[in-house]
Coordinates of C-alpha atoms in Angstrom, one line a residue:
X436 CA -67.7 -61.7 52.8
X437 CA -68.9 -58.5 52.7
X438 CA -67.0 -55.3 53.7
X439 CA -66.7 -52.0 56.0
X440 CA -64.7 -50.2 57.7
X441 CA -64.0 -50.7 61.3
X442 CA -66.1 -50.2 63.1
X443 CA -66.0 -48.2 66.2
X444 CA -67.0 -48.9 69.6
X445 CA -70.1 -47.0 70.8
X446 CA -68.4 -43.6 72.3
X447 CA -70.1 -43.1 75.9
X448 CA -69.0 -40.2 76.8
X449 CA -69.6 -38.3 73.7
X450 CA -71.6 -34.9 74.1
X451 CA -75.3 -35.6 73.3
X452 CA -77.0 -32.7 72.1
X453 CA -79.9 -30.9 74.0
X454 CA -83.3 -31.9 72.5
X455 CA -84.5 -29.9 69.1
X456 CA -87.4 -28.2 71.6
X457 CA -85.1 -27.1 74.3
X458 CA -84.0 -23.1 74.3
X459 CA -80.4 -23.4 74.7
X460 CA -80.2 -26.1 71.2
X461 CA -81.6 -23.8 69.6
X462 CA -79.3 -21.0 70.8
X463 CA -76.6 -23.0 70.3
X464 CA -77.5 -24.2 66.8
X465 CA -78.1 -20.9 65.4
X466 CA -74.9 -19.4 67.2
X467 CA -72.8 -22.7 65.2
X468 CA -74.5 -21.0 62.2
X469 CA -73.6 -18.2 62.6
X470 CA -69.8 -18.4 63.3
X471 CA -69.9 -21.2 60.6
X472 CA -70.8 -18.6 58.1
X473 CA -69.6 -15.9 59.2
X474 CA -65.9 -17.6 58.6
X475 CA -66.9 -19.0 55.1
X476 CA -67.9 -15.3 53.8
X477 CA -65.0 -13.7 55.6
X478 CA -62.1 -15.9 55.0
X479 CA -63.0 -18.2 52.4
X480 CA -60.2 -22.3 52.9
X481 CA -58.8 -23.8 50.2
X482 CA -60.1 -26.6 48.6
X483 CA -58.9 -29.5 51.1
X484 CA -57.6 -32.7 49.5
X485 CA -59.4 -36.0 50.3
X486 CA -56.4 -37.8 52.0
X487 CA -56.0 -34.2 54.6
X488 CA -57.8 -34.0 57.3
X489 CA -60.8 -31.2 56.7
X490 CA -62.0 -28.5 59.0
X491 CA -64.6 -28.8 61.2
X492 CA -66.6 -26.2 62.5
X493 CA -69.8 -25.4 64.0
X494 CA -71.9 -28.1 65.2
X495 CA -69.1 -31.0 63.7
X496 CA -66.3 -29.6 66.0
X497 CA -67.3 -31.7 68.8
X498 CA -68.1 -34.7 67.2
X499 CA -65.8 -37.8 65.9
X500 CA -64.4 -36.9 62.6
X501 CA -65.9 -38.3 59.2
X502 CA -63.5 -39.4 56.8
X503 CA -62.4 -36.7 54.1
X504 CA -64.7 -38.0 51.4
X505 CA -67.5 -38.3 53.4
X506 CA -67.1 -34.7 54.8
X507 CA -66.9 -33.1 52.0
X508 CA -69.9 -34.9 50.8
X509 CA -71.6 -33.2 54.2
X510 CA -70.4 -30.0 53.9
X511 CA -70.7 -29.6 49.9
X512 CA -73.3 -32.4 48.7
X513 CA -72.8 -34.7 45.8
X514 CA -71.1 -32.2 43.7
X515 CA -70.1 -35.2 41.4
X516 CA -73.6 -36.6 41.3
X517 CA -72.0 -40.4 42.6
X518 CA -74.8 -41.0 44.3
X519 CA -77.6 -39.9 41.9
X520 CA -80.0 -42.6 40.3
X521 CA -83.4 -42.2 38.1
X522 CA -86.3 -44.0 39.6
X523 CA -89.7 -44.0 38.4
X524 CA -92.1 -45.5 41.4
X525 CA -95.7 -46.8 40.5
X526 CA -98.0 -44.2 39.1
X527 CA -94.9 -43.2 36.7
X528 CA -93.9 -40.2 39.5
X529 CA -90.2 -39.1 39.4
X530 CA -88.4 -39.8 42.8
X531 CA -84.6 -38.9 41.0
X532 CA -84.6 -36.4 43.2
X533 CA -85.9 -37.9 47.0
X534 CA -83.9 -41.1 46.1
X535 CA -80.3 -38.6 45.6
X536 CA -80.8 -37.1 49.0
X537 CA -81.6 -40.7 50.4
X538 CA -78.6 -42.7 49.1
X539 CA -76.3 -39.2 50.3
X540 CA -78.6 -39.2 53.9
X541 CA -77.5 -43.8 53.8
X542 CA -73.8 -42.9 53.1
X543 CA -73.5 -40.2 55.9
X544 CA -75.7 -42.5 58.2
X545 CA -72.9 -45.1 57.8
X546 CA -69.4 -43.2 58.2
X547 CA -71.0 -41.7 60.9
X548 CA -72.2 -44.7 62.6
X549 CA -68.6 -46.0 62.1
X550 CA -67.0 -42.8 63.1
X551 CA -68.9 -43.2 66.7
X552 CA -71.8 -40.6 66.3
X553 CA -75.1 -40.8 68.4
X554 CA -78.3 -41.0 66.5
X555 CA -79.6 -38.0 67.9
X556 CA -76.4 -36.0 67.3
X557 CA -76.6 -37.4 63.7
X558 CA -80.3 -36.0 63.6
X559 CA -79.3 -32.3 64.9
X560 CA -76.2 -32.0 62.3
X561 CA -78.5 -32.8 59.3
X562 CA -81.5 -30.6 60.6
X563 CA -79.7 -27.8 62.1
X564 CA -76.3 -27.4 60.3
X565 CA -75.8 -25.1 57.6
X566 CA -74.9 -28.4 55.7
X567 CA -76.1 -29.2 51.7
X568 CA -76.2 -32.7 52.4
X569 CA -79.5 -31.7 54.9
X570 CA -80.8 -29.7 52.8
X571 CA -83.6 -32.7 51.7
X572 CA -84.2 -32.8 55.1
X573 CA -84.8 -29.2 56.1
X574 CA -87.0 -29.4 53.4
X575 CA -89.1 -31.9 54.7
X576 CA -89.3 -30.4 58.1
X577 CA -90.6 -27.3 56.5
X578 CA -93.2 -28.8 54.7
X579 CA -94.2 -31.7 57.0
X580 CA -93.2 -31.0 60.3
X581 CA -89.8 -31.8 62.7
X582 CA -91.4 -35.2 63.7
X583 CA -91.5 -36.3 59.8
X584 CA -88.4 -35.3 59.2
X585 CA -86.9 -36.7 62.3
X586 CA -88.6 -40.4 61.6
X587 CA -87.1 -40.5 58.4
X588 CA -83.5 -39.4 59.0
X589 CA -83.9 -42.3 61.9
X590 CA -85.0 -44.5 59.8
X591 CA -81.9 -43.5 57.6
X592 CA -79.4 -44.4 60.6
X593 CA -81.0 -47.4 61.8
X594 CA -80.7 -49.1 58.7
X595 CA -77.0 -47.7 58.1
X596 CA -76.3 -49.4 61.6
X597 CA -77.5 -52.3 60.9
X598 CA -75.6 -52.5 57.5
X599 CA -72.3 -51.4 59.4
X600 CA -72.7 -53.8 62.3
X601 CA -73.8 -57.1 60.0
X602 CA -70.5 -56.1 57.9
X603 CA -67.3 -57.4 58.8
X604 CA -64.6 -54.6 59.4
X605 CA -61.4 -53.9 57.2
X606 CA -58.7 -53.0 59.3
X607 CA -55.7 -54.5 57.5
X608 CA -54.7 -54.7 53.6
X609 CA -55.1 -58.7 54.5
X610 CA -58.9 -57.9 55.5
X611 CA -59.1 -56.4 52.0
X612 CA -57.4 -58.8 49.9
X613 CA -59.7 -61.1 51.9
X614 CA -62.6 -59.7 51.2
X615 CA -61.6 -59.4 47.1
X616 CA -61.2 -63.0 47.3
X617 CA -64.4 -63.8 48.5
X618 CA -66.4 -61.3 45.8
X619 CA -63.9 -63.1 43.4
X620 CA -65.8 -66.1 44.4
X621 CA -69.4 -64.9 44.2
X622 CA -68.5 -63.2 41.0
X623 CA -67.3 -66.6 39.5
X624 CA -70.5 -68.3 40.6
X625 CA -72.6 -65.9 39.0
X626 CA -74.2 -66.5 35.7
X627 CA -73.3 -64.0 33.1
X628 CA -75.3 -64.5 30.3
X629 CA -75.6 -63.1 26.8
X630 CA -73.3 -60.8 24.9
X631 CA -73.7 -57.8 27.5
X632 CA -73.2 -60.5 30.4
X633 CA -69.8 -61.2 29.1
X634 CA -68.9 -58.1 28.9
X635 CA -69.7 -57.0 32.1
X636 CA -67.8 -60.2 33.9
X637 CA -64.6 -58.5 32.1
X638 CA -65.3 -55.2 33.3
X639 CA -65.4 -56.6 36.8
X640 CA -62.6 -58.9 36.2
X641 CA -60.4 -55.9 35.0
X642 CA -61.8 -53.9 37.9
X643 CA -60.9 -56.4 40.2
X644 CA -57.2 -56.6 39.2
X645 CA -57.0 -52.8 39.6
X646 CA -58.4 -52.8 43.0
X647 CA -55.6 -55.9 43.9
X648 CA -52.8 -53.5 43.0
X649 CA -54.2 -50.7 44.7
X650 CA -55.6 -52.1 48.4
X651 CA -58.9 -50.7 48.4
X652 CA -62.4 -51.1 46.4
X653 CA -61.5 -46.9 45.4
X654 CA -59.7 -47.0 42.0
X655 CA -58.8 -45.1 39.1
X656 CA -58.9 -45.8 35.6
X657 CA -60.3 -44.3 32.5
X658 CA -62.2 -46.0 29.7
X659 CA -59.5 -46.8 26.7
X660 CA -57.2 -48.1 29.6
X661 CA -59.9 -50.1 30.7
X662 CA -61.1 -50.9 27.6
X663 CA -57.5 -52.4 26.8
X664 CA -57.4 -54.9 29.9
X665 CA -61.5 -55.7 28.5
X666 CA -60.2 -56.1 24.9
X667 CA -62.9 -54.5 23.8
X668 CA -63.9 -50.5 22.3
X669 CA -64.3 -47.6 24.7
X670 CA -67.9 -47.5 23.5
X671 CA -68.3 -51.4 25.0
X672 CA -66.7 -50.7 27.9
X673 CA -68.8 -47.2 28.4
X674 CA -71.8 -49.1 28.1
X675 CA -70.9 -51.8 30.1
X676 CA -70.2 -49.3 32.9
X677 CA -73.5 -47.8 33.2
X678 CA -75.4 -51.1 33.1
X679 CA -73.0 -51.7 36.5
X680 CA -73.8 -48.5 37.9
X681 CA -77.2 -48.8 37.2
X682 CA -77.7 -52.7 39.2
X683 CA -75.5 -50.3 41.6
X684 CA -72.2 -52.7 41.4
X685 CA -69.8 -49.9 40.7
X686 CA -70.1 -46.2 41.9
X687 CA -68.3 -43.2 40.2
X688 CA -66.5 -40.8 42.2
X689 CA -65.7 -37.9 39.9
X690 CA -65.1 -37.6 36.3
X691 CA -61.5 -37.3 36.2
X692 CA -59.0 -34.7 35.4
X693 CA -57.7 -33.8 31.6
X694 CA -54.4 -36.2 32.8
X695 CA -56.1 -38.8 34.7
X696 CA -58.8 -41.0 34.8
X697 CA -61.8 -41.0 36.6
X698 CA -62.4 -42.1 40.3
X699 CA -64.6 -45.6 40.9
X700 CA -65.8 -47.3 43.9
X701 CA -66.5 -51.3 43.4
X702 CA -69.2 -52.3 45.4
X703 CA -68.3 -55.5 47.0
X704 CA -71.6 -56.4 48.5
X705 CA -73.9 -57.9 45.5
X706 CA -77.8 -56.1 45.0
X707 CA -79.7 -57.2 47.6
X708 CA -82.8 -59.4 46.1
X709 CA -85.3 -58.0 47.9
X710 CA -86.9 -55.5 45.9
X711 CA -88.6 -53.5 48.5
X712 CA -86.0 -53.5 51.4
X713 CA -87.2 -51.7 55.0
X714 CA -84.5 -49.3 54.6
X715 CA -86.0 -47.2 52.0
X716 CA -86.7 -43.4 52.4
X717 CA -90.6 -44.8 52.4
X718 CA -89.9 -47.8 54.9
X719 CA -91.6 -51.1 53.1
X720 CA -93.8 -49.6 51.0
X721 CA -93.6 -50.1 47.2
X722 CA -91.8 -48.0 45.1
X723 CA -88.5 -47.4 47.1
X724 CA -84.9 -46.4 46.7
X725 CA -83.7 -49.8 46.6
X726 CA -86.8 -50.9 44.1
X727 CA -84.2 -51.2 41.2
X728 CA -83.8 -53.3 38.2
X729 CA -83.8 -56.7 38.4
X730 CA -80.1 -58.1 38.8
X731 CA -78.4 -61.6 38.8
X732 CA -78.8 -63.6 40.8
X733 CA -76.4 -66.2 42.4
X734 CA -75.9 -69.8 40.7
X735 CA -74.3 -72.6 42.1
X736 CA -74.1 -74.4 38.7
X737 CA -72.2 -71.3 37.3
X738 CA -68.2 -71.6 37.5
X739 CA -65.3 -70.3 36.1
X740 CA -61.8 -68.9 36.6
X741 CA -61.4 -65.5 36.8
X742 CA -57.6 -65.5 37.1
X743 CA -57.7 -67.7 33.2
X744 CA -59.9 -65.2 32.4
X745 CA -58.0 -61.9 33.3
X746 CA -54.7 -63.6 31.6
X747 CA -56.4 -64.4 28.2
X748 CA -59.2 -62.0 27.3
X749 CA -57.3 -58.7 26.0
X750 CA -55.8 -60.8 23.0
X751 CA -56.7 -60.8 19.8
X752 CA -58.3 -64.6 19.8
X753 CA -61.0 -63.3 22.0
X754 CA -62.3 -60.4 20.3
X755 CA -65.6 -60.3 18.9
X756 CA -65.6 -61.8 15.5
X757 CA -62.6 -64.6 17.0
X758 CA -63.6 -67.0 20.4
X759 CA -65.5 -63.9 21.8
X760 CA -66.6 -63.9 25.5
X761 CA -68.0 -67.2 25.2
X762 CA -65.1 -69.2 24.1
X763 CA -63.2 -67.2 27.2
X764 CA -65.7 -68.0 29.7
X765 CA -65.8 -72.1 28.3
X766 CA -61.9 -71.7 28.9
X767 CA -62.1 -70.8 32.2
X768 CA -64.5 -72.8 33.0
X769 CA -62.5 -75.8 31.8
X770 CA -59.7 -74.5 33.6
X771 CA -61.6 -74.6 36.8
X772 CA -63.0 -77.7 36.4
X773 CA -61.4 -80.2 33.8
X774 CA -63.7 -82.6 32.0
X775 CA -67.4 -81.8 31.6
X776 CA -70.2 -82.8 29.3
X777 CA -71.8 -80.2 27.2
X778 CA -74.6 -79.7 29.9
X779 CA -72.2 -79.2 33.0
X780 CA -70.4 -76.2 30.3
X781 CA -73.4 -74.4 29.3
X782 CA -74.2 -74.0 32.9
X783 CA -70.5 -73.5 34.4
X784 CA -69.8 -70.6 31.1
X785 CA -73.4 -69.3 31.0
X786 CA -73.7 -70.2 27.3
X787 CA -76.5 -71.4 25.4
X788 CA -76.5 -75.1 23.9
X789 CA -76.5 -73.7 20.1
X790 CA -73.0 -71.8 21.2
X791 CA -71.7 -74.0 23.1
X792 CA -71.6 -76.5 19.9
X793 CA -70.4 -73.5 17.9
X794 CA -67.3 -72.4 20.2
X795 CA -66.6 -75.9 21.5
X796 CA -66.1 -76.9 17.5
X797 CA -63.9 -74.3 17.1
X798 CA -61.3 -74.9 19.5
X799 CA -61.4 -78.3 18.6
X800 CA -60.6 -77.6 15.3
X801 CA -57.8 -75.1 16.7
X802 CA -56.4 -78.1 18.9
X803 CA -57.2 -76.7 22.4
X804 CA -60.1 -79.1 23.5
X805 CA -60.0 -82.5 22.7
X806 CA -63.4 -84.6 23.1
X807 CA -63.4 -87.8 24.8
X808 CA -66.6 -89.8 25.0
X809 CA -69.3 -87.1 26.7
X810 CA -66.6 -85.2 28.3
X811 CA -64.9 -81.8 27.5
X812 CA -61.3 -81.8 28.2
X813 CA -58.6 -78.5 27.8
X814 CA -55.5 -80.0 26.0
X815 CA -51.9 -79.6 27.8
X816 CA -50.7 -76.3 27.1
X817 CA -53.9 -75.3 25.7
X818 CA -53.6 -71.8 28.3
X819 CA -50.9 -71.0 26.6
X820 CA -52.0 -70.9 23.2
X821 CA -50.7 -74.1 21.8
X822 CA -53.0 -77.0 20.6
X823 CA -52.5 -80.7 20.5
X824 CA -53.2 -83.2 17.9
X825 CA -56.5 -84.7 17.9
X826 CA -58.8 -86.7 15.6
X827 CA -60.9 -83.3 15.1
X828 CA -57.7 -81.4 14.3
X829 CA -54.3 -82.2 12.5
X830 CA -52.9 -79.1 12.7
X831 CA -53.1 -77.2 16.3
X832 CA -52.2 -73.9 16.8
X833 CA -49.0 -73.1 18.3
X834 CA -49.2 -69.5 20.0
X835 CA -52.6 -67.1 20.6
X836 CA -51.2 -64.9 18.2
X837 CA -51.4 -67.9 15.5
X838 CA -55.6 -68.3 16.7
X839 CA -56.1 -64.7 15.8
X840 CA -54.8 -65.1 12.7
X841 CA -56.6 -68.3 11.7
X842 CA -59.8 -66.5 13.3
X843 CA -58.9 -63.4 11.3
X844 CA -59.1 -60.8 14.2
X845 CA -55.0 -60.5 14.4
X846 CA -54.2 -57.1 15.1
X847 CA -57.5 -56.0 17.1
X848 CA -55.7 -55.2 20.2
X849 CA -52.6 -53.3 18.5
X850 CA -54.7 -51.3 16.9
X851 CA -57.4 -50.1 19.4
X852 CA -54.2 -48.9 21.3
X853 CA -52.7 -46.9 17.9
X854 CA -56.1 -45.4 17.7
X855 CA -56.3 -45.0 21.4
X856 CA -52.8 -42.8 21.5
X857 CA -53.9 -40.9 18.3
X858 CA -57.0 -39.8 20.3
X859 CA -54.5 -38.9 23.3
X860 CA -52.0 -36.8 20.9
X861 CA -55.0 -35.1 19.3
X862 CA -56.3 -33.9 22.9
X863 CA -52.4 -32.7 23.7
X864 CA -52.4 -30.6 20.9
X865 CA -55.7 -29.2 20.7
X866 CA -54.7 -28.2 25.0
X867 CA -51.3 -26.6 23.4
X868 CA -52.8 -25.1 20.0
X869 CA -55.8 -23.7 22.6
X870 CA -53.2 -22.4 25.4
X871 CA -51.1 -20.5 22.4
X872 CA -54.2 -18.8 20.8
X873 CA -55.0 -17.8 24.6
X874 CA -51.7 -16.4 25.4
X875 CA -51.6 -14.5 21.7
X876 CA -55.4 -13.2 22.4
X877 CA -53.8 -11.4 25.9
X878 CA -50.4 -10.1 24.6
X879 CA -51.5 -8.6 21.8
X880 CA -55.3 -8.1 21.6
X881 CA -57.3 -6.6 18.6
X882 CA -58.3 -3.6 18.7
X883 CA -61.7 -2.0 18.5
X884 CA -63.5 -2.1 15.0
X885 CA -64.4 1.4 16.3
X886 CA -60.8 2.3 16.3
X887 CA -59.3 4.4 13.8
X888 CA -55.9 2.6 13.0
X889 CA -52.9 5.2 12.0
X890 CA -52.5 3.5 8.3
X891 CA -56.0 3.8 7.4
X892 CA -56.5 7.6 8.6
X893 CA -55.5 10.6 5.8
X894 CA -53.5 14.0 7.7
X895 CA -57.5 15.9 7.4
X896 CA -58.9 13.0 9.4
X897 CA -60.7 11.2 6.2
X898 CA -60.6 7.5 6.2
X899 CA -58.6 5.5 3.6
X900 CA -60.4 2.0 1.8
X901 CA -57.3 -0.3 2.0
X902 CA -58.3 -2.3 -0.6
X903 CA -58.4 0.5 -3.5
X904 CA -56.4 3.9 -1.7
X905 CA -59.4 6.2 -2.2
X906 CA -61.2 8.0 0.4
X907 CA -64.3 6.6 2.1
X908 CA -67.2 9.4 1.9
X909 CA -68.5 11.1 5.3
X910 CA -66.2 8.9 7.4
X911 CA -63.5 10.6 9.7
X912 CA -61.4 9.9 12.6
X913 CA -62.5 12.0 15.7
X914 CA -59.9 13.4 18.3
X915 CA -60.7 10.1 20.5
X916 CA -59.2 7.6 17.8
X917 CA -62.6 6.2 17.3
X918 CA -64.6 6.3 14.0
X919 CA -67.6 9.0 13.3
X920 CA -70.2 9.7 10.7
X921 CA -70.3 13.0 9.2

């Protein structure tokens, strides 16, 4: 089930703006300007806070109001760059820069349609506000004409509408818990394949978690803590977040602040397949915004559970040298659904048939699957780290901490987190050891080198070498304290 905000009804008695041609717009507009800028250079607001409600002046003070984060991305642009992506279209020509003001043009388009907006006020804010986020747009009118620019900003809104509308609104925290469940599900029908595949199902499946606490598909979290729910190194989960922002399944909001983490968005609505949507900034043709990467595609044969798998895969047994992502995603597969033959588990985990043999033998060895006939089976407790004996193994494990050991990646986890905190402490002293040198820099600042200092200066004005008590030749101390040449 896909997501949005509720939506609201069509407002009927909003003011439509005058046509772009008429006089009296254009009056208006320029006046909005005017007063609009005139109070920015003369009294200068604060920097409002995304949960307050901002200010709206000029051509926005009659309209519905946009949510905080989606004003300020109005008024100011994308001052974090969330919405910036590198796209090369056919021909190799650059587009970084038209696809940025497209995806900010799609994400105004769609608060504002769910706000209540008009299309044609939407047009008129963009073309004749003082606003970054039309800056693309202006642009274009000046080089190609009002009509150009004025098809593609409706081309913008139209297909924001009719994302909005086919979306089901979130008006509740049960709508959004909802909603999680249901991109739990696709997520756990997906294949994940490979090494980097794995990785990325724990990123979401940590992600996921976070957003469960929180209520909303916003988060925040910074690398090492999310590379401790991963069980994994801040370089893995770094990497792991930029393949997701790339197949656009996560967005980042900001970059943090020196005491907490950075700001996410999970996108809960998986990459379209179509490569070369209507929607783009270029309407069908080839080479548009939403001409990405390829992405995954849904599976039916693919299943696991992502609860098993949230539980298990920070410990130690499933590092990289122990069961690895693999033997977690065979886990929770078997925990889904008990008793399959090697076939059904290469599909269900998204493994290969040479590691499937090769993770399957070791947890029989380490007493957690037992094989019976063609069939895979998870022994009793086998979620909870203790084995049972079977004719492949006569001595089970009886903890998770006991696998690591065996598997010889005990430890892993403990200490990523020492070398985590070190990393911490260093920055905390570094801020104090950098704060201190700044406060002794402005209490008591150095002097000159051109100054004469008291202890170096003889009663005649001749300068004193401090290292050997003779005079320096031809240097003196002038009545201004400062040193001369004579």
């Amino acid at each position: 089930m896909d997501t949005a905000i509720a939506v609201l009804p069509a407002a009927t008695t909003l003011p439509v703006p005058a046509p772009r041609h008429s006089p009296t717009a254009s009056t208006a507009a320029l006046t909005s300007q005017h007063a609009y800028l005139t109070q920015r250079q003369t009294k200068p607001s604060a920097p409002t806070r995304l949960g307050a409600p901002p200010p709206r002046t000029g051509l926005l003070a009659p309209l519905p109001p946009l949510s905080a984060r989606m004003h300020k991305l109005l008024v100011l642009g994308d001052q974090e760059a969330a919405y910036a992506t590198g796209n090369l279209q056919r021909g190799g020509k650059n587009t970084a820069a038209s696809d940025h003001a497209w995806a900010i043009t799609r994400a105004i388009a769609a608060d504002a349609v769910r706000a209540g907006w008009n299309r044609a006020a939407f047009v008129q804010v963009m073309l004749d506000g003082p606003y970054k986020a039309g800056q693309h747009a202006r642009i274009l009118q000046h080089r190609r004409g009002y009509d150009k620019a004025a098809a593609w900003l409706q081309r913008a809104w139209d297909g924001a509408q009719q994302y909005v509308h086919s979306t089901d609104p979130l008006t509740t925290r049960q709508d959004f818990h909802a909603a999680l469940a249901a991109f739990r599900a696709r997520i756990e029908c997906t294949p994940w394949k490979g090494i980097t595949g794995k990785t990325d199902l724990r990123n979401l499946i940590a992600r996921m978690d976070i957003c469960s606490q929180s209520g909303s598909w916003d988060h925040t979290v910074s690398e090492r803590d999310l590379a401790e729910r991963m069980g994994c190194s801040r370089t893995t989960a770094h990497n792991s977040n930029q393949r997701l922002l790339a197949t656009k399944m996560l967005r980042q909001l900001d970059n943090g602040s020196p005491t907490e983490g950075a700001r996410w968005m999970l996108i809960s609505r998986l990459p379209s397949t179509t490569s070369h949507h209507w929607s783009t900034p270029k309407g069908p043709e080839a080479g548009g915004a939403m001409s990405g990467p390829a992405v995954r595609q849904t599976n039916t044969n693919a299943n696991l559970d992502s609860r098993t798998a949230s539980r298990l895969m920070h410990l130690d047994a499933f590092a990289h040298h122990g069961l690895g992502g693999s033997g977690l995603t065979i886990l929770a597969s078997l925990a889904e659904q008990d008793g399959q033959s090697l076939t059904e588990l290469q599909a269900s985990a998204s493994i290969s048939r040479p590691t499937a043999y090769r993770q399957l033998s070791k947890l029989k060895n380490l007493g957690l699957v037992r094989h019976e006939g063609e069939l895979y089976h998870l022994s009793p407790t086998a979620l909870e780290g203790t084995g049972a004996p079977t004719q492949h193994c006569t001595d089970p494990v009886t903890s998770w901490t006991e696998t690591a050991e065996r598997l010889g990646t005990a430890g892993t986890a403990e200490r990523r987190r020492r070398h985590h905190e070190a990393q911490r402490t260093h920055w905390r002293h570094e801020q104090v050891r950098i704060a201190e040198r700044r406060r002794t820099a402005q209490q008591s600042p150095l002097p000159h080198p051109a100054v004469a200092l008291p202890q170096y200066v003889r009663a005649d004005g001749c300068a004193i070498n401090p290292a050997t008590g003779e005079i320096i030749p031809r240097l003196y101390a002038a009545t201004d304290g400062r040193w001369v040449w004579g």
